[in-house]
Short mmCIF file of C-alpha atoms in Angstrom, two decimals:
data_model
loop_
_atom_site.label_atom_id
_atom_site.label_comp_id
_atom_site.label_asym_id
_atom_site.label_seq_id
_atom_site.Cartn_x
_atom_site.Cartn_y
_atom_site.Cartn_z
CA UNK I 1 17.14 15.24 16.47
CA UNK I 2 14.94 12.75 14.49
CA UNK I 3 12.12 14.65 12.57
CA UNK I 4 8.45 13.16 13.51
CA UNK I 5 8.04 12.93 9.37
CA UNK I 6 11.40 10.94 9.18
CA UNK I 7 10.63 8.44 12.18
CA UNK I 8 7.25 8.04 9.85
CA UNK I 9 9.16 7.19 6.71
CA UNK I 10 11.07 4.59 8.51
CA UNK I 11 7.55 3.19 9.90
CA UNK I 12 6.68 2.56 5.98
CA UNK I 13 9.68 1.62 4.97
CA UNK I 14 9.48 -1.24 7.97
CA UNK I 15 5.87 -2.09 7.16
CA UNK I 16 6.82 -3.09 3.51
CA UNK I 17 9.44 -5.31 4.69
CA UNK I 18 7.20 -6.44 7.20
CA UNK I 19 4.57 -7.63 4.22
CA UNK I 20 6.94 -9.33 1.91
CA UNK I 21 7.88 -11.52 4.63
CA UNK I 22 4.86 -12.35 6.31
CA UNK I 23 2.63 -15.53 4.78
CA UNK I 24 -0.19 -15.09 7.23
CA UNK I 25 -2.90 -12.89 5.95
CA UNK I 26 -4.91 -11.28 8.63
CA UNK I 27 -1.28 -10.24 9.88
CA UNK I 28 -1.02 -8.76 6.11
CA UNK I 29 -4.21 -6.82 6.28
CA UNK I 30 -3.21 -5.11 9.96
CA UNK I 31 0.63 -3.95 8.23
CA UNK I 32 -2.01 -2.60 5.68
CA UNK I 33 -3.92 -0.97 7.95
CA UNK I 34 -1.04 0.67 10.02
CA UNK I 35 0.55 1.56 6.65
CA UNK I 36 -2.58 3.51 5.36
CA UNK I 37 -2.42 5.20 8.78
CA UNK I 38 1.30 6.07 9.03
CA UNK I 39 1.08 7.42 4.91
CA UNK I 40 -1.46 9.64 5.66
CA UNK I 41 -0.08 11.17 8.79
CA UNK I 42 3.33 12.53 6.91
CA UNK I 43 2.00 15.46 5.07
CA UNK I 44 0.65 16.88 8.27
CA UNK I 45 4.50 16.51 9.16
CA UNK I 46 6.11 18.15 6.16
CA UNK I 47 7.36 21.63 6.15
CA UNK I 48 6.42 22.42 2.62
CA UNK I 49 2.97 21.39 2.81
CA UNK I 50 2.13 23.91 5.69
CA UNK I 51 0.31 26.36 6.50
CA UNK I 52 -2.26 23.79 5.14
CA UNK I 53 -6.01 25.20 4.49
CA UNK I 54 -9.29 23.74 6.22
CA UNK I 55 -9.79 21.51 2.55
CA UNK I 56 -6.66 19.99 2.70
CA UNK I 57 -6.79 18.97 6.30
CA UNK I 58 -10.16 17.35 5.46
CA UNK I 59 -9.13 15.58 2.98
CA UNK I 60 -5.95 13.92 5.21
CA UNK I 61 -8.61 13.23 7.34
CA UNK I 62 -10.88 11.14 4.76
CA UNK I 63 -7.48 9.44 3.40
CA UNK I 64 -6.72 8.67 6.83
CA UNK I 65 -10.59 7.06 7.56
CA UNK I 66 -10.38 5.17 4.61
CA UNK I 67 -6.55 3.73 4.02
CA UNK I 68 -6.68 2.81 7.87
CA UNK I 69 -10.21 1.86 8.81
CA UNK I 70 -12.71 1.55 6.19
CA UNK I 71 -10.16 -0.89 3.32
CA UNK I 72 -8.86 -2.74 5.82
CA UNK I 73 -12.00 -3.70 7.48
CA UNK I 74 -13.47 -4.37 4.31
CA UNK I 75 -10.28 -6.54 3.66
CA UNK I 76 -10.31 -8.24 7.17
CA UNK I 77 -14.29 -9.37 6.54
CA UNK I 78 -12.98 -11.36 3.59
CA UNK I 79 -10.31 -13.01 4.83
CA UNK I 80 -12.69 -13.82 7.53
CA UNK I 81 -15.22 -15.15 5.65
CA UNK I 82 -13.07 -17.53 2.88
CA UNK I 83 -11.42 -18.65 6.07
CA UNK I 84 -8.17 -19.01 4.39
CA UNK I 85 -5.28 -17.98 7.12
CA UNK I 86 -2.17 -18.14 5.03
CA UNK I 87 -0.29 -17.86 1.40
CA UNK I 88 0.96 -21.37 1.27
CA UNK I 89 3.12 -21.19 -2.08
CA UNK I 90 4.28 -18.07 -3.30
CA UNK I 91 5.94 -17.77 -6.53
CA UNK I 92 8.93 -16.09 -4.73
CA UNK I 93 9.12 -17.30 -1.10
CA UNK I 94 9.27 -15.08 2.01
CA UNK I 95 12.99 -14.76 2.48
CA UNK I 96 14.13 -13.80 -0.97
CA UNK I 97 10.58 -11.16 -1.04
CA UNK I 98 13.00 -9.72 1.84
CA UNK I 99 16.01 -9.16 -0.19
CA UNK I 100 14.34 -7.94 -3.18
CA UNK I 101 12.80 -5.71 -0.57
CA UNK I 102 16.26 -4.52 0.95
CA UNK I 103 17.26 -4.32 -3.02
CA UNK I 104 14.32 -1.82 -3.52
CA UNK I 105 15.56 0.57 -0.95
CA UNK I 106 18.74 0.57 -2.51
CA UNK I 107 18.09 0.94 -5.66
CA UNK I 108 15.64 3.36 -4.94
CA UNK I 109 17.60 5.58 -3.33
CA UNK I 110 19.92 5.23 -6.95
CA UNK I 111 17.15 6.33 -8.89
CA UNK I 112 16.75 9.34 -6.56
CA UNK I 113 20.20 10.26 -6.31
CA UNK I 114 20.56 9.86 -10.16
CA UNK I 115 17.15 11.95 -11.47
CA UNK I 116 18.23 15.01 -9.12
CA UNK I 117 14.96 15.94 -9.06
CA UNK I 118 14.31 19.26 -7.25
CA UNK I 119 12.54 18.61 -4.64
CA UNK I 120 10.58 20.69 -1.80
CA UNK I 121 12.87 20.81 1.17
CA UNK I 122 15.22 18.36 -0.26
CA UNK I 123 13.52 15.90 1.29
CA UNK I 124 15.06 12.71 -0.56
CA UNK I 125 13.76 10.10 2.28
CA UNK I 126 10.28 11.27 1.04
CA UNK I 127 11.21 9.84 -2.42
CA UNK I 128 13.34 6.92 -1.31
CA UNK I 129 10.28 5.55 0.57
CA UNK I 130 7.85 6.43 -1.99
CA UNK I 131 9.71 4.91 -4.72
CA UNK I 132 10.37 1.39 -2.15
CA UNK I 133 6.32 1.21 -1.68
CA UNK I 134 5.45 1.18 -4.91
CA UNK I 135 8.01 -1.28 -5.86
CA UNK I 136 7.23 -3.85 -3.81
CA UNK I 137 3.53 -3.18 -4.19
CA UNK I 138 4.13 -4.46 -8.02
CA UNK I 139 6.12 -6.80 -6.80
CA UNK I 140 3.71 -8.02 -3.92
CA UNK I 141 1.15 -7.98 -7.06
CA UNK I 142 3.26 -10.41 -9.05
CA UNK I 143 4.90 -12.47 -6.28
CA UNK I 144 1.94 -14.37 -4.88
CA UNK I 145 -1.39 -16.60 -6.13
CA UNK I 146 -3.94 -15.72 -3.70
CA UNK I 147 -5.96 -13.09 -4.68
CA UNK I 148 -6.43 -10.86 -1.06
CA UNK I 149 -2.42 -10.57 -0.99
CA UNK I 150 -2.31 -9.39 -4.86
CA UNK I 151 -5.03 -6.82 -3.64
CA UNK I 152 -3.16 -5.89 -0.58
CA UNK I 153 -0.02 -4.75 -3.40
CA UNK I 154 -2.45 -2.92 -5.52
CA UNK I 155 -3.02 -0.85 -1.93
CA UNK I 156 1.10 -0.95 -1.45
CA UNK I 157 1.46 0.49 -4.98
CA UNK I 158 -1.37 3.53 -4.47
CA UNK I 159 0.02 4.32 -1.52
CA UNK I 160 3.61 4.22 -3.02
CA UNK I 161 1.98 6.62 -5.71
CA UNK I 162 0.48 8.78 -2.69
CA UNK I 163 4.27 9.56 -1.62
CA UNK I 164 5.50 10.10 -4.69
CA UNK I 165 2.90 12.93 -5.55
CA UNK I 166 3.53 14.00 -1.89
CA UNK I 167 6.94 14.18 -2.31
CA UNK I 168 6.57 16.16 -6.02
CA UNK I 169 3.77 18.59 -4.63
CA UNK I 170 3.82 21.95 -3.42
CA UNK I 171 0.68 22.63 -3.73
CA UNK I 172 -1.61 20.44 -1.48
CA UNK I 173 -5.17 20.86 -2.06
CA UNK I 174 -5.36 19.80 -5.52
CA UNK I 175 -3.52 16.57 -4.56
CA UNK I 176 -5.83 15.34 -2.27
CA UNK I 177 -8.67 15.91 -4.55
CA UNK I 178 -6.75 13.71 -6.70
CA UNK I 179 -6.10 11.54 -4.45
CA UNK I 180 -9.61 11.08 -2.58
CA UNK I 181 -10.99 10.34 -5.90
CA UNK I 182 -8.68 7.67 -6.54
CA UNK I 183 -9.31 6.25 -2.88
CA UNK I 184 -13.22 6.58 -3.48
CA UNK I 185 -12.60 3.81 -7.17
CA UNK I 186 -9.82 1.53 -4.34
CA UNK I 187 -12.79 1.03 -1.93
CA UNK I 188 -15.22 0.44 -4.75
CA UNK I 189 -12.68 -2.33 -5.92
CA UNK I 190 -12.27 -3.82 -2.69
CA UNK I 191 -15.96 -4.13 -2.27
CA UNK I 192 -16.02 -5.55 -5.50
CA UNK I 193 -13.26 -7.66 -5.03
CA UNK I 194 -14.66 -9.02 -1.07
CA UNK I 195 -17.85 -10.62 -3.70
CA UNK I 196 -15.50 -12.22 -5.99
CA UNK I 197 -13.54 -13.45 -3.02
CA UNK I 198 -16.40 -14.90 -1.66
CA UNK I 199 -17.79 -16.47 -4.99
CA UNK I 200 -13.91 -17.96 -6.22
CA UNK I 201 -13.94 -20.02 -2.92
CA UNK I 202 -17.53 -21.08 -3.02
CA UNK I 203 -16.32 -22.62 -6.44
CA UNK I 204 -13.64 -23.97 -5.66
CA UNK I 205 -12.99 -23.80 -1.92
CA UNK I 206 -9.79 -21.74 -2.39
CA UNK I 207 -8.67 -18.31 -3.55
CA UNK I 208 -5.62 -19.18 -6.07
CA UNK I 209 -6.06 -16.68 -8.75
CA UNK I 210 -3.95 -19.61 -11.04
CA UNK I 211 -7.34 -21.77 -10.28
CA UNK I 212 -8.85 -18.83 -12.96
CA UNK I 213 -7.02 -20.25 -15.84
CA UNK I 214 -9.38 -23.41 -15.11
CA UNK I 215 -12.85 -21.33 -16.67
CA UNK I 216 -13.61 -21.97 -20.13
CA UNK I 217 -16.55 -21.52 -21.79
CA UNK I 218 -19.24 -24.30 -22.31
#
């Protein structure tokens, strides 16, 4: 019988694929937003993490308002407002992001095999997955020119990074600390990042982060 944590792992694992191939970006920011929702669900699902305390489920709870609702809205107002629907020119187009993403699971699942690291219940999918997010989150990051996508794999990579310390931890409380305080500087950034959006394509009516290497001082 499928585990509910397992069927969840495979949800990620399809989400990434889902984003390397997809050019359209409000489609991007929804992955991201059922991604953020799906990663914070599996620790409720993991035997080693239970019985959890009333801080820890809090915590999930805060992850899950923010990763699912709060940075994706705040993503899918700029989109909306640059009006910019789609990554035109990648550096690497969509169909070889896909293989490089099949190649991450593979070699991710290497690395895993390889390390032998001890974990909590064995639970090797947990690291597989983890490891496959935050690679092609850095890859995401260095794969495309507009500037919403290459903050969309900054999101990919934390919530690789998520896994990875869910997938290491045995103790769960401290985590999420962690972890909410990293998700409390994210939404900062993307706040941040929705006014330079919004100034970059009042200058110059796009949101190519190669149209940067145009400034130069007067």
């Amino acid at each position: 019988m499928i585990q509910i944590s397992d069927a969840l792992l495979s949800l990620t694992v399809l989400s990434v694929l889902l984003s390397l191939g997809s050019n359209r970006l409000m489609a991007l920011v929804k992955i991201m937003a059922f991604q953020g929702i799906v990663v914070s669900l599996i620790p409720l699902f993991l035997e080693q993490h239970w019985p959890m305390s009333t801080g820890s489920v809090f915590f999930l709870q805060i992850m899950l308002l923010i990763k699912g609702l709060l940075i994706p809205g705040f993503l899918y107002a700029a989109v909306n407002k640059i009006k910019i629907k789609r990554e035109v020119e990648p550096i690497i187009g969509y169909n070889a992001s896909l293989i490089f993403g099949l190649s991450f699971i593979l070699i991710a699942a290497f690395i895993t095999d390889r390390l032998q690291i001890s974990l909590p219940m064995e639970n090797n999918l947990l690291m597989i997955t983890a490891v496959t997010t935050l690679a092609a989150g850095l890859f995401l990051l260095m794969s495309r020119k507009k500037a919403i996508t290459q903050v969309i794999g900054y999101l990919m990579m934390e919530n690789g990074i998520y896994l990875i310390g869910t997938a290491l931890a045995k103790e769960t409380h401290t985590m999420y600390v962690v972890e909410f305080g990293v998700l409390l500087d994210l939404l900062v950034g993307i706040m941040i990042m929705g006014i330079i959006l919004h100034n970059i394509n009042s200058s110059y009516d796009d949101v190519d982060t190669a149209l940067l290497g145009k400034l130069k001082d007067n």
